mmCIF file of C-alpha atoms in Angstrom:
data_model
loop_
_atom_site.group_PDB
_atom_site.id
_atom_site.type_symbol
_atom_site.label_atom_id
_atom_site.label_comp_id
_atom_site.label_asym_id
_atom_site.label_seq_id
_atom_site.Cartn_x
_atom_site.Cartn_y
_atom_site.Cartn_z
ATOM 1 C CA MET I 103 -26.207 93.080 62.494
ATOM 2 C CA SER I 104 -26.925 89.974 64.559
ATOM 3 C CA THR I 105 -26.202 90.323 68.260
ATOM 4 C CA GLU I 106 -26.405 88.293 71.428
ATOM 5 C CA ASN I 107 -26.914 90.099 74.706
ATOM 6 C CA LEU I 108 -23.579 89.481 76.383
ATOM 7 C CA ASN I 109 -21.526 91.952 78.370
ATOM 8 C CA GLY I 110 -20.358 94.698 76.024
ATOM 9 C CA PHE I 111 -16.731 95.715 75.684
ATOM 10 C CA ARG I 112 -15.669 99.354 75.968
ATOM 11 C CA ILE I 113 -13.154 100.367 73.302
ATOM 12 C CA GLU I 114 -12.351 103.754 74.828
ATOM 13 C CA GLY I 115 -9.277 103.215 76.984
ATOM 14 C CA ALA I 116 -8.715 99.674 75.702
ATOM 15 C CA VAL I 117 -5.399 98.263 74.519
ATOM 16 C CA ALA I 118 -5.884 96.512 71.187
ATOM 17 C CA LEU I 119 -3.718 94.333 68.995
ATOM 18 C CA VAL I 120 -4.658 93.904 65.331
ATOM 19 C CA THR I 121 -3.078 91.248 63.128
ATOM 20 C CA GLY I 122 -2.485 92.048 59.478
ATOM 21 C CA ALA I 123 -2.791 95.768 60.174
ATOM 22 C CA ASN I 124 -0.608 97.191 57.410
ATOM 23 C CA ARG I 125 -3.406 97.387 54.814
ATOM 24 C CA GLY I 126 -7.018 96.588 53.989
ATOM 25 C CA LEU I 127 -9.395 95.713 56.799
ATOM 26 C CA GLY I 128 -6.577 95.571 59.338
ATOM 27 C CA ARG I 129 -5.550 99.149 58.691
ATOM 28 C CA HIS I 130 -9.185 100.235 58.991
ATOM 29 C CA PHE I 131 -9.451 98.401 62.313
ATOM 30 C CA ALA I 132 -6.353 100.114 63.701
ATOM 31 C CA SER I 133 -7.509 103.529 62.496
ATOM 32 C CA GLN I 134 -11.038 103.209 63.853
ATOM 33 C CA LEU I 135 -9.806 101.874 67.181
ATOM 34 C CA LEU I 136 -7.702 105.003 67.571
ATOM 35 C CA ASP I 137 -10.672 107.161 66.564
ATOM 36 C CA ARG I 138 -12.793 105.460 69.239
ATOM 37 C CA GLY I 139 -10.293 106.297 71.953
ATOM 38 C CA ALA I 140 -8.268 103.123 72.391
ATOM 39 C CA ALA I 141 -5.382 103.870 74.731
ATOM 40 C CA ARG I 142 -2.923 101.874 72.622
ATOM 41 C CA VAL I 143 -3.139 99.994 69.349
ATOM 42 C CA TYR I 144 -0.508 97.437 68.446
ATOM 43 C CA ALA I 145 -0.550 97.183 64.661
ATOM 44 C CA THR I 146 1.139 94.004 63.518
ATOM 45 C CA ALA I 147 2.395 92.771 60.167
ATOM 46 C CA ARG I 148 4.997 90.426 58.759
ATOM 47 C CA ARG I 149 6.873 93.562 57.689
ATOM 48 C CA PRO I 150 6.155 96.220 60.321
ATOM 49 C CA GLU I 151 8.006 98.823 58.261
ATOM 50 C CA THR I 152 4.996 98.799 55.896
ATOM 51 C CA ILE I 153 2.723 100.119 58.655
ATOM 52 C CA ASP I 154 2.188 103.826 57.947
ATOM 53 C CA LEU I 155 -0.628 104.718 60.335
ATOM 54 C CA PRO I 156 0.332 107.443 62.839
ATOM 55 C CA GLY I 157 -0.348 106.729 66.488
ATOM 56 C CA VAL I 158 -0.043 102.938 66.471
ATOM 57 C CA VAL I 159 2.696 100.732 67.926
ATOM 58 C CA PRO I 160 4.083 98.586 65.093
ATOM 59 C CA LEU I 161 5.010 94.988 65.879
ATOM 60 C CA ARG I 162 6.453 92.245 63.716
ATOM 61 C CA LEU I 163 4.060 89.326 63.610
ATOM 62 C CA ASP I 164 3.629 86.457 61.211
ATOM 63 C CA VAL I 165 0.778 84.444 62.715
ATOM 64 C CA THR I 166 2.127 81.255 61.141
ATOM 65 C CA ASP I 167 5.347 81.642 63.148
ATOM 66 C CA GLU I 168 4.628 80.524 66.712
ATOM 67 C CA ALA I 169 7.845 82.069 68.036
ATOM 68 C CA GLN I 170 6.848 85.470 66.653
ATOM 69 C CA VAL I 171 3.350 85.146 68.113
ATOM 70 C CA LEU I 172 4.746 84.299 71.545
ATOM 71 C CA ALA I 173 7.221 87.187 71.292
ATOM 72 C CA ALA I 174 4.412 89.597 70.457
ATOM 73 C CA ALA I 175 2.377 88.304 73.395
ATOM 74 C CA ALA I 176 5.387 88.772 75.687
ATOM 75 C CA THR I 177 5.674 92.379 74.502
ATOM 76 C CA ALA I 178 1.990 93.320 74.476
ATOM 77 C CA THR I 179 1.081 92.059 77.934
ATOM 78 C CA ASP I 180 -1.395 94.920 78.413
ATOM 79 C CA VAL I 181 -3.709 93.802 75.596
ATOM 80 C CA THR I 182 -7.450 93.783 76.350
ATOM 81 C CA LEU I 183 -8.726 93.371 72.777
ATOM 82 C CA LEU I 184 -7.351 90.940 70.194
ATOM 83 C CA VAL I 185 -8.485 91.429 66.594
ATOM 84 C CA ASN I 186 -7.622 88.376 64.499
ATOM 85 C CA ASN I 187 -7.733 89.911 61.047
ATOM 86 C CA ALA I 188 -4.738 88.367 59.240
ATOM 87 C CA GLY I 189 -5.834 86.081 56.433
ATOM 88 C CA VAL I 190 -4.867 84.770 53.014
ATOM 89 C CA SER I 191 -6.578 83.347 49.951
ATOM 90 C CA HIS I 192 -4.587 81.593 47.246
ATOM 91 C CA SER I 193 -7.399 81.081 44.708
ATOM 92 C CA THR I 194 -7.664 77.389 45.422
ATOM 93 C CA TYR I 195 -9.733 74.573 43.955
ATOM 94 C CA PHE I 196 -9.940 71.304 45.876
ATOM 95 C CA LEU I 197 -9.376 69.026 42.888
ATOM 96 C CA THR I 198 -6.768 70.855 40.816
ATOM 97 C CA THR I 199 -4.774 73.215 43.070
ATOM 98 C CA ASP I 200 -1.479 72.146 44.612
ATOM 99 C CA PRO I 201 -2.492 70.968 48.114
ATOM 100 C CA ALA I 202 0.380 73.021 49.547
ATOM 101 C CA ALA I 203 -1.544 76.189 48.698
ATOM 102 C CA ILE I 204 -4.614 74.961 50.579
ATOM 103 C CA ARG I 205 -2.448 73.994 53.551
ATOM 104 C CA ALA I 206 -0.925 77.481 53.503
ATOM 105 C CA GLU I 207 -4.409 79.014 53.715
ATOM 106 C CA MET I 208 -5.241 76.804 56.682
ATOM 107 C CA GLU I 209 -1.935 77.647 58.376
ATOM 108 C CA THR I 210 -2.793 81.354 58.378
ATOM 109 C CA ASN I 211 -6.558 81.484 58.664
ATOM 110 C CA PHE I 212 -7.168 78.661 61.139
ATOM 111 C CA TRP I 213 -3.899 77.752 62.834
ATOM 112 C CA GLY I 214 -2.669 81.355 62.917
ATOM 113 C CA THR I 215 -5.862 82.476 64.637
ATOM 114 C CA LEU I 216 -5.692 79.616 67.126
ATOM 115 C CA THR I 217 -2.022 80.308 67.882
ATOM 116 C CA ALA I 218 -2.796 83.984 68.543
ATOM 117 C CA VAL I 219 -5.760 83.168 70.783
ATOM 118 C CA ARG I 220 -3.735 80.687 72.830
ATOM 119 C CA ALA I 221 -0.837 83.136 73.165
ATOM 120 C CA PHE I 222 -2.906 86.162 74.202
ATOM 121 C CA ALA I 223 -5.568 84.443 76.330
ATOM 122 C CA PRO I 224 -3.456 84.684 79.525
ATOM 123 C CA ALA I 225 -2.984 88.445 79.069
ATOM 124 C CA LEU I 226 -6.680 88.944 78.365
ATOM 125 C CA ALA I 227 -7.556 87.008 81.513
ATOM 126 C CA ALA I 228 -5.014 88.928 83.596
ATOM 127 C CA ASN I 229 -6.428 92.212 82.290
ATOM 128 C CA GLY I 230 -10.026 91.453 83.181
ATOM 129 C CA GLY I 231 -11.118 89.110 80.394
ATOM 130 C CA GLY I 232 -11.279 91.541 77.509
ATOM 131 C CA ALA I 233 -12.496 90.631 74.041
ATOM 132 C CA ILE I 234 -11.524 88.748 70.907
ATOM 133 C CA LEU I 235 -12.859 89.689 67.478
ATOM 134 C CA ASN I 236 -12.276 87.081 64.757
ATOM 135 C CA VAL I 237 -12.688 88.336 61.203
ATOM 136 C CA LEU I 238 -14.520 85.567 59.360
ATOM 137 C CA SER I 239 -16.541 85.662 56.148
ATOM 138 C CA ALA I 240 -19.871 84.828 54.591
ATOM 139 C CA GLN I 241 -17.752 82.047 53.090
ATOM 140 C CA SER I 242 -17.755 80.437 56.505
ATOM 141 C CA TRP I 243 -21.046 79.032 55.174
ATOM 142 C CA HIS I 244 -20.678 78.647 51.397
ATOM 143 C CA ALA I 245 -18.236 77.524 48.730
ATOM 144 C CA TYR I 246 -17.281 79.489 45.627
ATOM 145 C CA PRO I 247 -15.159 78.371 42.659
ATOM 146 C CA GLY I 248 -11.589 79.507 43.115
ATOM 147 C CA THR I 249 -11.919 80.066 46.847
ATOM 148 C CA ASN I 250 -12.897 76.615 48.065
ATOM 149 C CA GLY I 251 -9.806 76.253 50.232
ATOM 150 C CA TYR I 252 -10.511 79.664 51.736
ATOM 151 C CA HIS I 253 -14.103 78.532 52.415
ATOM 152 C CA ALA I 254 -12.812 75.476 54.294
ATOM 153 C CA THR I 255 -10.488 77.611 56.412
ATOM 154 C CA LYS I 256 -13.231 80.076 57.304
ATOM 155 C CA ALA I 257 -15.624 77.271 58.214
ATOM 156 C CA ALA I 258 -12.901 75.919 60.500
ATOM 157 C CA GLN I 259 -12.258 79.383 61.912
ATOM 158 C CA TRP I 260 -15.980 79.757 62.652
ATOM 159 C CA ALA I 261 -15.873 76.464 64.580
ATOM 160 C CA LEU I 262 -12.749 77.664 66.380
ATOM 161 C CA THR I 263 -14.510 80.890 67.374
ATOM 162 C CA ASN I 264 -17.501 79.030 68.767
ATOM 163 C CA GLY I 265 -15.281 76.630 70.705
ATOM 164 C CA VAL I 266 -13.097 79.365 72.161
ATOM 165 C CA ARG I 267 -16.223 81.202 73.286
ATOM 166 C CA LEU I 268 -17.026 78.229 75.525
ATOM 167 C CA GLU I 269 -13.445 77.795 76.727
ATOM 168 C CA LEU I 270 -12.981 81.480 77.650
ATOM 169 C CA PRO I 271 -16.197 82.326 79.527
ATOM 170 C CA GLY I 272 -14.677 85.511 80.943
ATOM 171 C CA THR I 273 -13.820 86.888 77.504
ATOM 172 C CA LEU I 274 -16.219 88.275 74.901
ATOM 173 C CA VAL I 275 -15.576 86.302 71.708
ATOM 174 C CA THR I 276 -17.154 87.801 68.590
ATOM 175 C CA ALA I 277 -17.324 86.495 65.019
ATOM 176 C CA LEU I 278 -17.482 89.099 62.241
ATOM 177 C CA HIS I 279 -18.898 87.746 58.972
ATOM 178 C CA LEU I 280 -18.795 89.811 55.796
ATOM 179 C CA GLY I 281 -18.984 89.456 52.053
ATOM 180 C CA ALA I 282 -16.471 90.885 49.618
ATOM 181 C CA VAL I 283 -15.221 94.384 50.432
ATOM 182 C CA ASP I 284 -13.152 96.738 48.326
ATOM 183 C CA THR I 285 -9.593 95.996 49.457
ATOM 184 C CA ASP I 286 -6.467 94.492 47.886
ATOM 185 C CA PHE I 287 -7.566 91.133 49.274
ATOM 186 C CA SER I 288 -10.529 90.947 46.880
ATOM 187 C CA ALA I 289 -8.879 92.683 43.930
ATOM 188 C CA GLY I 290 -9.374 89.624 41.737
ATOM 189 C CA TYR I 291 -13.111 89.412 42.434
ATOM 190 C CA ASP I 292 -15.324 91.154 39.851
ATOM 191 C CA GLY I 293 -18.606 91.073 41.781
ATOM 192 C CA PRO I 294 -20.107 93.717 44.057
ATOM 193 C CA LYS I 295 -17.939 94.842 46.947
ATOM 194 C CA GLY I 296 -18.863 96.643 50.131
ATOM 195 C CA ASP I 297 -17.128 99.470 51.959
ATOM 196 C CA PRO I 298 -14.408 98.024 54.232
ATOM 197 C CA ALA I 299 -14.813 100.916 56.667
ATOM 198 C CA GLU I 300 -18.482 100.004 57.137
ATOM 199 C CA ALA I 301 -17.649 96.350 57.788
ATOM 200 C CA VAL I 302 -15.065 97.322 60.399
ATOM 201 C CA ARG I 303 -17.478 99.761 61.997
ATOM 202 C CA ALA I 304 -20.074 96.982 62.272
ATOM 203 C CA GLY I 305 -17.522 94.710 63.944
ATOM 204 C CA LEU I 306 -16.468 97.303 66.502
ATOM 205 C CA ASP I 307 -20.071 98.294 67.183
ATOM 206 C CA GLY I 308 -20.758 94.611 67.728
ATOM 207 C CA ILE I 309 -18.143 94.087 70.403
ATOM 208 C CA GLU I 310 -19.247 97.260 72.187
ATOM 209 C CA ALA I 311 -22.781 95.834 72.169
ATOM 210 C CA GLY I 312 -21.606 92.465 73.452
ATOM 211 C CA ALA I 313 -22.405 90.604 70.245
ATOM 212 C CA ALA I 314 -21.372 87.004 69.815
ATOM 213 C CA GLU I 315 -21.823 87.318 66.066
ATOM 214 C CA VAL I 316 -21.936 90.243 63.655
ATOM 215 C CA LEU I 317 -23.320 89.954 60.124
ATOM 216 C CA ALA I 318 -21.862 93.014 58.452
ATOM 217 C CA ASP I 319 -23.877 93.072 55.238
ATOM 218 C CA ALA I 320 -26.992 91.810 53.477
ATOM 219 C CA TRP I 321 -25.150 88.955 51.755
ATOM 220 C CA SER I 322 -23.934 87.540 55.069
ATOM 221 C CA VAL I 323 -27.459 87.760 56.482
ATOM 222 C CA HIS I 324 -28.840 85.998 53.403
ATOM 223 C CA VAL I 325 -26.267 83.212 53.469
ATOM 224 C CA LYS I 326 -26.689 82.595 57.204
ATOM 225 C CA LYS I 327 -30.463 82.296 56.779
ATOM 226 C CA SER I 328 -29.977 79.840 53.918
ATOM 227 C CA LEU I 329 -28.340 77.335 56.272
ATOM 228 C CA ALA I 330 -31.810 76.325 57.447
ATOM 229 C CA GLU I 331 -32.961 75.719 53.867
ATOM 230 C CA ASP I 332 -32.184 73.316 51.030
ATOM 231 C CA PRO I 333 -28.708 74.420 49.859
ATOM 232 C CA THR I 334 -29.741 73.971 46.209
ATOM 233 C CA ARG I 335 -31.287 77.436 46.145
ATOM 234 C CA LEU I 336 -28.165 79.179 47.426
ATOM 235 C CA TYR I 337 -25.879 77.364 45.002
ATOM 236 C CA ASP I 338 -28.222 78.090 42.118
ATOM 237 C CA GLU I 339 -27.868 81.780 43.046
ATOM 238 C CA ILE I 340 -24.099 81.471 43.195
ATOM 239 C CA ARG I 341 -23.963 79.713 39.803
ATOM 240 C CA ALA I 342 -26.198 82.371 38.285
ATOM 241 C CA GLY I 343 -23.909 85.065 39.624
ATOM 242 C CA ILE I 344 -20.879 83.381 38.089
ATOM 243 C CA VAL I 345 -22.308 82.970 34.614
#
């Protein structure tokens, strides 16, 4: 885990809101936040009736719908921790996929995150600054056939996270990068997958430690290090893994 020595955020007693909390990583986030003593966890989803985790407060939230985001922010005015987990991947190629599918990925992964941050920033400030955890990916830093649109959105979301960190100096802003984990989201991926509970645990440990960035697994560490090298080596590894 990569950390920067900022002021840590205490989860016990916090009020958290998790986007995309009905399954996968989002459900793990909501569950672990409760286990760590969060005072309230708003679990959001496009269909809140699909949220089956006891102890959370379900909220309807489609992050691509600005009116719904603003309504959620008007309801959850006590939020001190925002977890931007909602994301989509439509198996996109830049040259052959319908551009509408790539735009849809950007609408959720980049614009949805930005809309949520803008909507909840006033509440975070009013409640002492709080913290934002953005769920990114090792694909913030590398392409992969069939997920190139997703890669572009995560690179943009990484830039968004870094920019927001400068614009909200009173709020801890943390980026969580991870490789594939064993959830419905990566069901179509045949490569190795990590434990989603471990990735979530790393993210929550990171914000409690005051980390600006969390690298949840060995692949994320490897890819981040490769940014200082000739990219040929990394893409040779990726090609070898594909074939």
